[in-house]
Amino acid sequence: MLNIVIFGAPGSGKGTQSERIVERFGLNHISTGDVLRAEIKNGTELGKLAKSYIDEGQLIPDDLMINILADVLDSFKDSKGVIFDGFPRTINQAEELKKMLAARGQEITLMLDLNVPEEELVERLINRGKSSGRADDNEETIRKRLDVYYSQTCPLIDWYKVEGKYCLIEGQGEMNKITEMICEQINILK
Ligand code: AMP
């Protein structure tokens, strides 16, 4: 089983690279952001609650997020492994993910950290906002999301280093080259 956390700030390319890894290695993909946006689109109670956080650039409470993730994980049958995209985002989520996988006799194989400088992230997200239609891709919310990333999510870098799972990927530059760097790291582990 290949269980990979694709990590990085908003705009670091997690979604794009996840799609490519899924194609290459036949893994399941969980994007917690996509799950929440689908709930919003369907007008569910969960969607309404999620929207109030997402629009403010804040994280959805851990308990809720962990339950959502467990449900998605249980829906995968005969999986070769999972790409976790946008989860975990807090130390608490990482600890719960570890427990959840352990209960299924599994573990995280690798955490790939797509590193991109802040100013490039802002530029990418503002550009994305022109076509993404995402309410949180505006400059004010982008800045809030980045603050949340640096304060609440970045500590996961050291957490995964201690776990011995951390792998830094230079997330700036040509997309195909970044994909190849990622695939090289995954192939080493296969
Ligand atoms: P993303 O598409 O990954 O950028 O996520 C968009 C928004 O969904 C985030 O800004 C959060 O409000 C929310 N979100 C997604 N994943 C998580 C998570 N693991 N924990 C808490 N909130 C999340």
XYZ file of C-alpha atoms and ligand atoms in Angstrom:
213
model
C 0.000 0.000 0.000
C 1.207 3.445 -0.904
C -0.320 6.033 1.381
C 0.989 9.435 0.447
C 0.352 12.814 2.005
C 0.739 15.550 -0.566
C 1.513 18.590 1.495
C 2.007 22.276 0.794
C 0.461 25.715 1.063
C -2.671 26.688 -0.850
C -1.559 27.146 -4.461
C 1.483 24.875 -4.169
C 0.136 22.485 -6.827
C -1.166 19.664 -4.608
C -4.322 19.118 -6.674
C -2.554 19.085 -10.042
C 0.217 16.787 -8.892
C -2.240 14.485 -7.092
C -4.157 13.904 -10.318
C -0.935 12.910 -12.057
C 0.163 10.560 -9.268
C -3.269 8.939 -9.234
C -3.009 8.328 -12.972
C 0.526 6.960 -12.757
C 0.158 4.707 -9.713
C -3.567 3.892 -9.698
C -4.170 5.239 -6.217
C -7.356 6.596 -4.654
C -7.442 10.347 -4.097
C -8.966 12.225 -1.182
C -9.061 15.986 -1.525
C -10.790 17.260 1.593
C -11.313 20.646 -0.075
C -13.120 18.942 -2.989
C -15.253 16.893 -0.578
C -16.311 20.065 1.224
C -17.004 21.978 -2.004
C -19.231 19.099 -3.189
C -21.183 19.338 0.082
C -21.610 23.092 -0.429
C -22.788 22.544 -4.005
C -25.327 19.964 -2.820
C -26.627 22.368 -0.188
C -26.193 19.901 2.708
C -26.045 20.914 6.374
C -22.366 19.973 6.387
C -21.873 22.144 3.308
C -23.513 25.140 4.983
C -21.309 24.768 8.025
C -18.172 24.225 5.933
C -18.911 27.313 3.848
C -18.890 29.545 6.919
C -15.287 28.501 7.609
C -14.040 28.270 4.032
C -15.258 31.769 3.150
C -13.278 33.126 6.093
C -10.139 31.231 5.091
C -10.333 29.254 8.343
C -10.023 25.523 8.939
C -13.047 23.319 9.535
C -12.935 21.936 13.124
C -10.746 18.845 13.490
C -13.449 16.483 14.811
C -15.684 17.125 11.861
C -12.856 16.838 9.340
C -11.606 13.585 10.849
C -15.064 11.999 10.642
C -15.429 13.058 7.026
C -12.044 11.566 6.208
C -12.836 8.260 7.936
C -16.036 7.937 5.873
C -14.223 8.539 2.590
C -11.450 6.116 3.554
C -14.014 3.406 4.326
C -15.620 3.881 0.925
C -12.445 2.693 -0.868
C -12.444 -1.012 -1.590
C -9.408 -3.015 -2.772
C -7.347 0.149 -2.729
C -3.685 0.168 -3.786
C -3.242 3.150 -1.549
C -4.405 6.714 -1.098
C -3.191 10.206 -1.869
C -4.189 12.518 0.958
C -4.510 16.003 -0.545
C -5.287 18.821 1.894
C -5.335 16.502 4.902
C -3.865 16.543 7.512
C -3.710 20.281 8.149
C -3.127 20.213 11.918
C -1.020 18.057 14.237
C -4.223 16.674 15.721
C -5.402 15.570 12.263
C -2.025 13.916 11.595
C -2.209 12.005 14.861
C -5.761 10.872 14.127
C -4.820 9.847 10.591
C -1.982 7.756 11.984
C -4.388 6.004 14.369
C -7.007 5.526 11.657
C -4.493 3.882 9.332
C -2.982 1.783 12.130
C -6.459 0.431 12.920
C -6.552 -0.742 9.283
C -3.033 -2.234 9.488
C -1.596 0.597 7.419
C 0.583 3.661 7.690
C 1.650 6.742 5.777
C 4.444 5.812 3.380
C 5.630 9.301 2.518
C 4.873 12.967 3.009
C 5.759 15.097 -0.016
C 6.161 18.781 0.810
C 5.696 20.986 -2.257
C 7.698 24.049 -1.329
C 6.796 27.334 -3.063
C 7.692 30.893 -1.899
C 4.825 32.933 -0.482
C 4.729 35.644 -3.143
C 4.478 33.056 -5.892
C 1.623 31.360 -4.020
C -0.299 34.637 -3.830
C 0.229 35.291 -7.528
C -0.841 31.764 -8.508
C -3.975 31.898 -6.344
C -5.037 35.324 -7.602
C -4.642 34.035 -11.159
C -6.506 30.844 -10.332
C -9.330 32.938 -8.871
C -9.976 34.453 -12.306
C -11.202 31.081 -13.586
C -11.726 28.792 -10.581
C -14.927 30.435 -9.410
C -13.776 29.662 -5.872
C -15.077 32.227 -3.395
C -11.889 31.828 -1.307
C -9.515 32.672 -4.201
C -9.604 36.439 -3.563
C -6.645 38.353 -2.198
C -8.036 38.994 1.286
C -9.028 35.351 1.869
C -5.841 34.100 0.208
C -3.761 36.040 2.775
C -5.852 34.572 5.619
C -5.477 31.040 4.236
C -1.727 31.502 4.025
C -1.585 32.787 7.630
C -3.517 29.692 8.718
C -1.137 27.521 6.710
C 1.997 29.029 8.284
C 0.643 28.982 11.837
C -1.416 25.756 12.002
C -0.262 23.521 9.163
C 3.492 24.161 8.840
C 4.261 22.472 12.203
C 3.414 19.211 10.392
C 6.733 19.468 8.565
C 8.649 18.759 11.767
C 6.045 16.205 12.849
C 6.584 14.141 9.674
C 10.356 14.596 9.937
C 10.226 12.934 13.348
C 8.104 10.158 11.815
C 10.853 9.677 9.204
C 8.388 10.251 6.338
C 9.303 13.740 5.180
C 10.419 14.514 1.631
C 10.994 18.051 0.352
C 10.028 18.740 -3.271
C 10.942 22.033 -4.946
C 7.474 23.135 -6.058
C 8.579 26.013 -8.274
C 9.314 25.573 -11.958
C 8.113 23.362 -14.756
C 5.110 21.214 -13.741
C 6.250 18.086 -15.593
C 9.655 18.240 -13.912
C 7.997 18.457 -10.513
C 5.835 15.433 -11.399
C 8.957 13.490 -12.365
C 10.686 14.398 -9.084
C 7.631 13.187 -7.177
C 7.376 9.940 -9.146
C 11.084 9.274 -8.601
C 10.564 9.493 -4.837
C 7.521 7.211 -4.965
C 9.326 4.671 -7.147
C 12.134 4.432 -4.591
C 9.551 3.301 -2.046
C 7.638 0.891 -4.247
P -8.311 23.314 -0.239
O -9.140 23.029 -1.435
O -7.493 22.129 0.201
O -7.473 24.560 -0.391
O -9.320 23.610 0.966
C -10.234 24.698 0.919
C -10.747 24.976 2.310
O -11.424 23.818 2.834
C -9.684 25.296 3.359
O -9.314 26.660 3.322
C -10.409 24.923 4.650
O -11.356 25.906 5.013
C -11.189 23.700 4.229
N -10.394 22.458 4.454
C -9.934 21.592 3.514
N -9.246 20.584 4.070
C -9.283 20.802 5.413
C -8.734 20.132 6.542
N -8.000 19.023 6.404
N -8.970 20.659 7.770
C -9.712 21.761 7.923
N -10.222 22.459 6.915
C -10.030 21.998 5.659
